Tab-separated table of C-alpha atoms and ligand atoms in Angstrom:
chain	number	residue	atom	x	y	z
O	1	UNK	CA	6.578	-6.269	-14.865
O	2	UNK	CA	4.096	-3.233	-15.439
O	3	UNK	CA	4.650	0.079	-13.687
O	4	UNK	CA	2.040	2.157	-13.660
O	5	UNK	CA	3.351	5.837	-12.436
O	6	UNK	CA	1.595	8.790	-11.851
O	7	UNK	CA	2.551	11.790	-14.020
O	8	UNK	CA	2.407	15.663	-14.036
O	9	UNK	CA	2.369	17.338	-17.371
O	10	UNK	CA	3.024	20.638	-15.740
O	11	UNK	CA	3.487	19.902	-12.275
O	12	UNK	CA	1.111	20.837	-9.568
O	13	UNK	CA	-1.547	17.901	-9.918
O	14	UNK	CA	-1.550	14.288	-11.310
O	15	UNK	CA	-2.436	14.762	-14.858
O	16	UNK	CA	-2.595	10.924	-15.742
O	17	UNK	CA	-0.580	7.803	-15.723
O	18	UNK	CA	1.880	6.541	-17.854
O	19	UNK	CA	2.614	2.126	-18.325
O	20	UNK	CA	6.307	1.005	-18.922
O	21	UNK	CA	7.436	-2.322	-19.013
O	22	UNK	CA	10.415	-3.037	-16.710
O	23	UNK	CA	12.674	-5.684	-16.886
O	24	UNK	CA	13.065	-7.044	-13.104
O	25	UNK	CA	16.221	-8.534	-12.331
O	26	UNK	CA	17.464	-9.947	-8.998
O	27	UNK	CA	17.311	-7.774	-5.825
O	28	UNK	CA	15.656	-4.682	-7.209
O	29	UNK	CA	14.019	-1.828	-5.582
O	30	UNK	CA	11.567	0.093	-6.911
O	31	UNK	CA	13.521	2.976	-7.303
O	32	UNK	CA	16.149	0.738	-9.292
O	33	UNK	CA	12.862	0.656	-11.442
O	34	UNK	CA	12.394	4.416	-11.613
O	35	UNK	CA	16.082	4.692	-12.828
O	36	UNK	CA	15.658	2.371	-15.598
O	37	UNK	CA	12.301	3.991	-16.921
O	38	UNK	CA	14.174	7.245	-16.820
O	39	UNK	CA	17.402	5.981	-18.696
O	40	UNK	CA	15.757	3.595	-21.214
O	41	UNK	CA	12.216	4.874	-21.678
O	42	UNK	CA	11.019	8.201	-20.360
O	43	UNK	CA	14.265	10.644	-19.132
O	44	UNK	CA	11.257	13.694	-18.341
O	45	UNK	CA	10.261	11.021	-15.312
O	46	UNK	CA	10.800	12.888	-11.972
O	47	UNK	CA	11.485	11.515	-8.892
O	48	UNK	CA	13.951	11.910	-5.722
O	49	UNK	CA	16.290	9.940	-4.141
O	50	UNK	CA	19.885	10.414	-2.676
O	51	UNK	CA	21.134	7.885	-0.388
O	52	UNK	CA	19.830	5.197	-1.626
O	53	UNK	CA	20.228	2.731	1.584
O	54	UNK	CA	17.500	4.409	3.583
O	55	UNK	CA	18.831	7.131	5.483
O	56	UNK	CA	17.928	10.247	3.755
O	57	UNK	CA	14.434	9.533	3.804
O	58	UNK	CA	14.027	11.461	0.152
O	59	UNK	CA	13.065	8.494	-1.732
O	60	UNK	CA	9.448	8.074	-0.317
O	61	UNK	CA	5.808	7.815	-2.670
O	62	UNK	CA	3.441	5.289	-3.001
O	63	UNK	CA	3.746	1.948	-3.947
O	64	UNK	CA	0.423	-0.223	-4.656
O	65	UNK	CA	-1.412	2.400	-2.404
O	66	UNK	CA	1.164	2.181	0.545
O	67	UNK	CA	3.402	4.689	1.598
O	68	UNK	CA	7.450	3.014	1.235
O	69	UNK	CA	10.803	4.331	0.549
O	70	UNK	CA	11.737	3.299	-3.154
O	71	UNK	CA	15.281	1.969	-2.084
O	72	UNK	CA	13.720	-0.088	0.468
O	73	UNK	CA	11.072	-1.717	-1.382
O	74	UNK	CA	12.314	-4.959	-3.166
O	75	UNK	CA	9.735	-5.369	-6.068
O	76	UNK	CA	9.812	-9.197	-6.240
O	77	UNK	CA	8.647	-8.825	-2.736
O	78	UNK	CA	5.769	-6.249	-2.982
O	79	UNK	CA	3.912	-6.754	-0.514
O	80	UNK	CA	-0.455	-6.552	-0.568
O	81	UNK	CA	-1.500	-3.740	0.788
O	82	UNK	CA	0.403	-5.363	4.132
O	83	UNK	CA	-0.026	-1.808	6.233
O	84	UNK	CA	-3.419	-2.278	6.720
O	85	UNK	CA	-3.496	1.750	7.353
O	86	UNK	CA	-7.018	3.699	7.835
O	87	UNK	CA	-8.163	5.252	4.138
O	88	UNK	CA	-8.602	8.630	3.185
O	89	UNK	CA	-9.363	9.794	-0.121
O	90	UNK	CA	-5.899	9.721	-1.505
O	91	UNK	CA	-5.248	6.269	-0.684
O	92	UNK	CA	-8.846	5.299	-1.603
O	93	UNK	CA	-8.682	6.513	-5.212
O	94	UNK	CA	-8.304	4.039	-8.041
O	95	UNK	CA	-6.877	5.082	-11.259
O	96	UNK	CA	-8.892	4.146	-14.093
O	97	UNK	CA	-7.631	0.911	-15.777
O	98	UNK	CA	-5.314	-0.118	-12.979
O	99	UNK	CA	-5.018	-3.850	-12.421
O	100	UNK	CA	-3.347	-4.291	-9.056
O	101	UNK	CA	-2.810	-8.059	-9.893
O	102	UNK	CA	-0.552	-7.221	-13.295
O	103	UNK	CA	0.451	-3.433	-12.609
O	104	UNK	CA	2.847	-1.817	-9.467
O	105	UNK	CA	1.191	2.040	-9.102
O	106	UNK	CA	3.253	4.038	-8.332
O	107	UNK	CA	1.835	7.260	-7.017
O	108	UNK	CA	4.007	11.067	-4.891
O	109	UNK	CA	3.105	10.354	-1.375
O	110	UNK	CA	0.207	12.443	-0.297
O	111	UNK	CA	-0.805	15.360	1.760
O	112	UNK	CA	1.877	17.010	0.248
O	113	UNK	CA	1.483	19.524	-2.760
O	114	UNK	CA	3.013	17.649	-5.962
O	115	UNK	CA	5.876	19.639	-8.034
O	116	UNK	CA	6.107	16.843	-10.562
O	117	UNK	CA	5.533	14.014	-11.145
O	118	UNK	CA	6.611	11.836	-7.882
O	119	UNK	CA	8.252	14.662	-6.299
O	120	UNK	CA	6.316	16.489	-3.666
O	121	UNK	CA	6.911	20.036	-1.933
O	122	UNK	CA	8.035	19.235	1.750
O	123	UNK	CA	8.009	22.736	2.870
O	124	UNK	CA	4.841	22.369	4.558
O	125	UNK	CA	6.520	19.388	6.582
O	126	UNK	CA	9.816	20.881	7.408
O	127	UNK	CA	8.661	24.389	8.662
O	128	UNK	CA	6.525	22.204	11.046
O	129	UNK	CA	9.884	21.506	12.763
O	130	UNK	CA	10.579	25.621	12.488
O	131	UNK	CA	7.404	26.337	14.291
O	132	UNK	CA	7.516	24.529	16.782
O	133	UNK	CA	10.864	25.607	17.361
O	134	UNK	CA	12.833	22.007	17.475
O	135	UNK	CA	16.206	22.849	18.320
O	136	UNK	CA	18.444	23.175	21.825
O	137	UNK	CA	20.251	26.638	22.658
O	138	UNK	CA	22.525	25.067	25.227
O	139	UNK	CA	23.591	27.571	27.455
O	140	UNK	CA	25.572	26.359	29.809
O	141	UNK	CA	29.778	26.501	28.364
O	142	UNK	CA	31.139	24.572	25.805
O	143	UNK	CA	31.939	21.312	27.496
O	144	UNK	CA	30.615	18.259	26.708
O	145	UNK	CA	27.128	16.865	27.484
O	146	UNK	CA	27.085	13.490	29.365
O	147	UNK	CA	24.094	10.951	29.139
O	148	UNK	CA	23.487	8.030	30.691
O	149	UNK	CA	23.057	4.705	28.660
O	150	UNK	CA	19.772	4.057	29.962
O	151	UNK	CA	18.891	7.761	29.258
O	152	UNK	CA	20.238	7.411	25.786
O	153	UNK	CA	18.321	4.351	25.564
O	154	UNK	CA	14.546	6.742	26.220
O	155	UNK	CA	15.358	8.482	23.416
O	156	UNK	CA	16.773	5.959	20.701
O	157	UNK	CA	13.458	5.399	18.695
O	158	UNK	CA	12.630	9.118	17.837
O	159	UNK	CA	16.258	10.076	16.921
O	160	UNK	CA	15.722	7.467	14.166
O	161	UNK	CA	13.692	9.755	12.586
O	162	UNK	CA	15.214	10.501	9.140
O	163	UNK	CA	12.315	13.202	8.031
O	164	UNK	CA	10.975	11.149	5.009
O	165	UNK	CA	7.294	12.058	6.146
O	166	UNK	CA	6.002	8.900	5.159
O	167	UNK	CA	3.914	9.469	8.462
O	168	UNK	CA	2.758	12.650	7.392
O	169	UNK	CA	1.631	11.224	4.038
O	170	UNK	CA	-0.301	8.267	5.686
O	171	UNK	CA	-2.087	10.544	8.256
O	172	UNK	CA	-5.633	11.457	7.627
O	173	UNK	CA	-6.163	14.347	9.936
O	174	UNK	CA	-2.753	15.548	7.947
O	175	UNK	CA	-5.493	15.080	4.350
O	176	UNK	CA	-7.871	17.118	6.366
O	177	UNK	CA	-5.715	19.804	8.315
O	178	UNK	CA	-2.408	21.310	6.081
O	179	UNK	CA	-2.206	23.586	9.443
O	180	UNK	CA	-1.528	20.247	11.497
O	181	UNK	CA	2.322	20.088	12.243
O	182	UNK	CA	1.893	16.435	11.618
O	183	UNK	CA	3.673	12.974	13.790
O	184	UNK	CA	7.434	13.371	12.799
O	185	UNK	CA	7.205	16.647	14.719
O	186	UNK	CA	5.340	15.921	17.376
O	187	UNK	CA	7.476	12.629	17.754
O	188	UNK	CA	10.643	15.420	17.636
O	189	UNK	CA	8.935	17.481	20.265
O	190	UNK	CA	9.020	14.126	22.892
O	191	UNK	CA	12.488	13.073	21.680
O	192	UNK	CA	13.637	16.851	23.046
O	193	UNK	CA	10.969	16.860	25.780
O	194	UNK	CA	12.883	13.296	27.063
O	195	UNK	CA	16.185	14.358	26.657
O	196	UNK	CA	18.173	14.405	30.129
O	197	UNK	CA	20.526	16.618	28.642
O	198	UNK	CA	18.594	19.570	28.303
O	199	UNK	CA	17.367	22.299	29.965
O	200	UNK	CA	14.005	23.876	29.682
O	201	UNK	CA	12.316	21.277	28.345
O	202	UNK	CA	9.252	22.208	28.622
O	203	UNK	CA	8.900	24.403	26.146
O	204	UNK	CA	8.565	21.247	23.817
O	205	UNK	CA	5.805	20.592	25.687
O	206	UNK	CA	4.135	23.732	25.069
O	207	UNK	CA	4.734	24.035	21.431
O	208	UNK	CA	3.281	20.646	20.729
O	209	UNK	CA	0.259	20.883	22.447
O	210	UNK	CA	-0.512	24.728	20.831
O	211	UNK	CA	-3.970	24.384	18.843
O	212	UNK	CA	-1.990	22.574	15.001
O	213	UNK	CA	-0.148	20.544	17.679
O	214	UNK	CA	-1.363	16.917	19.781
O	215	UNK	CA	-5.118	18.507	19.973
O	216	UNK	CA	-5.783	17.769	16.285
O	217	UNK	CA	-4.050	14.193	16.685
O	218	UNK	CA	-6.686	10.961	16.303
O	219	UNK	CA	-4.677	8.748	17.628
O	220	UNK	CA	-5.284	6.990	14.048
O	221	UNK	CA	-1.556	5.084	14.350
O	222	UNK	CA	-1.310	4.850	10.894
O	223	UNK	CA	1.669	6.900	11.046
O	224	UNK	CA	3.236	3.565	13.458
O	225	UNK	CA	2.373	1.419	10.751
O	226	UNK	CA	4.168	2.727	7.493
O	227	UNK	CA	7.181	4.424	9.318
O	228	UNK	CA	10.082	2.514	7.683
O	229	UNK	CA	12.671	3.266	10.738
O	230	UNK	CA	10.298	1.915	13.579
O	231	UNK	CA	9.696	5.644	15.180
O	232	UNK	CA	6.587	5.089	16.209
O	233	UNK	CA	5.282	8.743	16.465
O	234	UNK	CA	2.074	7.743	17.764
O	235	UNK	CA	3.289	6.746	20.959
O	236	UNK	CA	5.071	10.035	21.285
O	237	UNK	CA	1.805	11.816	20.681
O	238	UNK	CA	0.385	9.544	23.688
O	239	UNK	CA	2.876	10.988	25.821
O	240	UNK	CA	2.205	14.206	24.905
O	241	UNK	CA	-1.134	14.663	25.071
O	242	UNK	CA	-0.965	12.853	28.584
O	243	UNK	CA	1.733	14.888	29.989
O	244	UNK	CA	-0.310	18.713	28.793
O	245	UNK	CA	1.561	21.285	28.518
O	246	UNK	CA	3.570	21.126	32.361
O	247	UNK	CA	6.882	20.101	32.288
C	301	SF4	S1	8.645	9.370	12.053
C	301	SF4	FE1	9.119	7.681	10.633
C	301	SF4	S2	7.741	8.024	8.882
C	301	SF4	FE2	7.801	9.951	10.051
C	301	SF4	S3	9.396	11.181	9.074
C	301	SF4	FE3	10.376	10.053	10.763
C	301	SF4	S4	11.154	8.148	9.836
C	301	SF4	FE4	9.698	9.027	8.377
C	302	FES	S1	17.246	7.272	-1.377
C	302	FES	FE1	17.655	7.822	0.705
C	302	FES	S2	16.047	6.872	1.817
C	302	FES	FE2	15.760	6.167	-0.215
């Protein structure tokens, strides 16, 4: 099968693509394809993984114009363009002489500034989470914190979050905005927000709903359609922007 992967001469932007042939065997992922381009045919290809069983959310680009985690994505199952996510211009864009019928493209996920070749610079993602200031300062001893199963239960979909920005890569206002703090944050905001074991909660509230925060969101959802854990920051937003800024 043809890969068709984006490339960086000297990082920064997409300077063209580069075709390999890869031999598919049974079961593999896409990034199982990365490896074996960079051990048999190109060892200057960059890319990131770690985990590789979809919990450290490092492995994510695009596939065929859809945003995926590599180690997730069997390639004698790629699915056509099966998102059905709302296009901006980096998803729009066609590279010349790509034939999605013969060729997988494989592309850094965007909205994020590229370092090389599929790896991007997630600063801009993760200092969303600084500024908005998504942590607890329990203050109240050192024993432990009790929660109810059905409260546990309110806040199980956020804190299966594993940060791979996928959503921030498939939002539009995110191609518009670099300023916008972007779902995964806002969905981290609600998961605090909803959590019966904290206090002051509503400073969540606050700091999502500052000017970067829910104001800028659409309420385009494609950030519910390509999450690969089934966060569904979208619906957090909702609840944000309905509750304002009172606690
Ligand atoms: S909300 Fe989903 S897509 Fe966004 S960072 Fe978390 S796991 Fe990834
Ligand atoms: S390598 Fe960890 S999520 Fe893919």
């Amino acid at each position: 099968m043809l890969f068709r992967v984006a490339r960086s001469r000297d990082g920064g932007n997409i300077t063209h693509f580069d075709l390999y042939k890869v031999e598919v065997t049974r079961g593999m992922t896409v990034l199982d394809a990365l490896f074996q381009i960079q051990d048999k045919m190109d060892p200057s290809l960059a890319f990131r993984y770690s985990c590789r069983g979809a919990v450290c959310g490092s492995c994510a680009l695009l596939v065929n114009k859809e945003p995926r985690l590599a180690c997730r994505t069997q390639v004698s199952a790629l699915p056509a363009a099966s998102l059905k996510l709302k296009q901006f211009t980096a998803l729009e864009y066609r590279p010349r002489g790509w034939r999605p019928d013969k060729e997988v493209l494989i592309e850094p996920l965007p909205n994020l500034p590229v370092m090389k070749d599929l790896v991007v610079d997630m600063s801009r993602f993760y200092s969303a989470l600084e500024e908005l200031m998504l942590w607890t300062e329990p203050t109240e001893g050192e024993g432990p914190r009790e929660q109810s199963p059905a409260d546990r239960q309110r806040i199980d979909r956020y804190v299966n979050c594993i940060m791979c920005a996928i959503c921030y890569g498939s939002c539009p206002v995110n191609a518009e905005r670099p300023d916008y703090v972007g779902p995964a944050a806002l969905a981290k905001a609600w998961r605090f927000y909803e959590d019966s074991r904290l206090t002051e909660r509503g400073r969540y509230l606050t700091a999502a709903s500052a000017a970067n925060g829910t104001p800028l969101c659409n309420l385009v959802m494609n950030c519910v359609r390509a999450c690969p854990k089934g966060v569904a920051p979208g619906g957090a937003i909702r609840r944000l922007k309905e509750q304002g800024t009172s606690p």
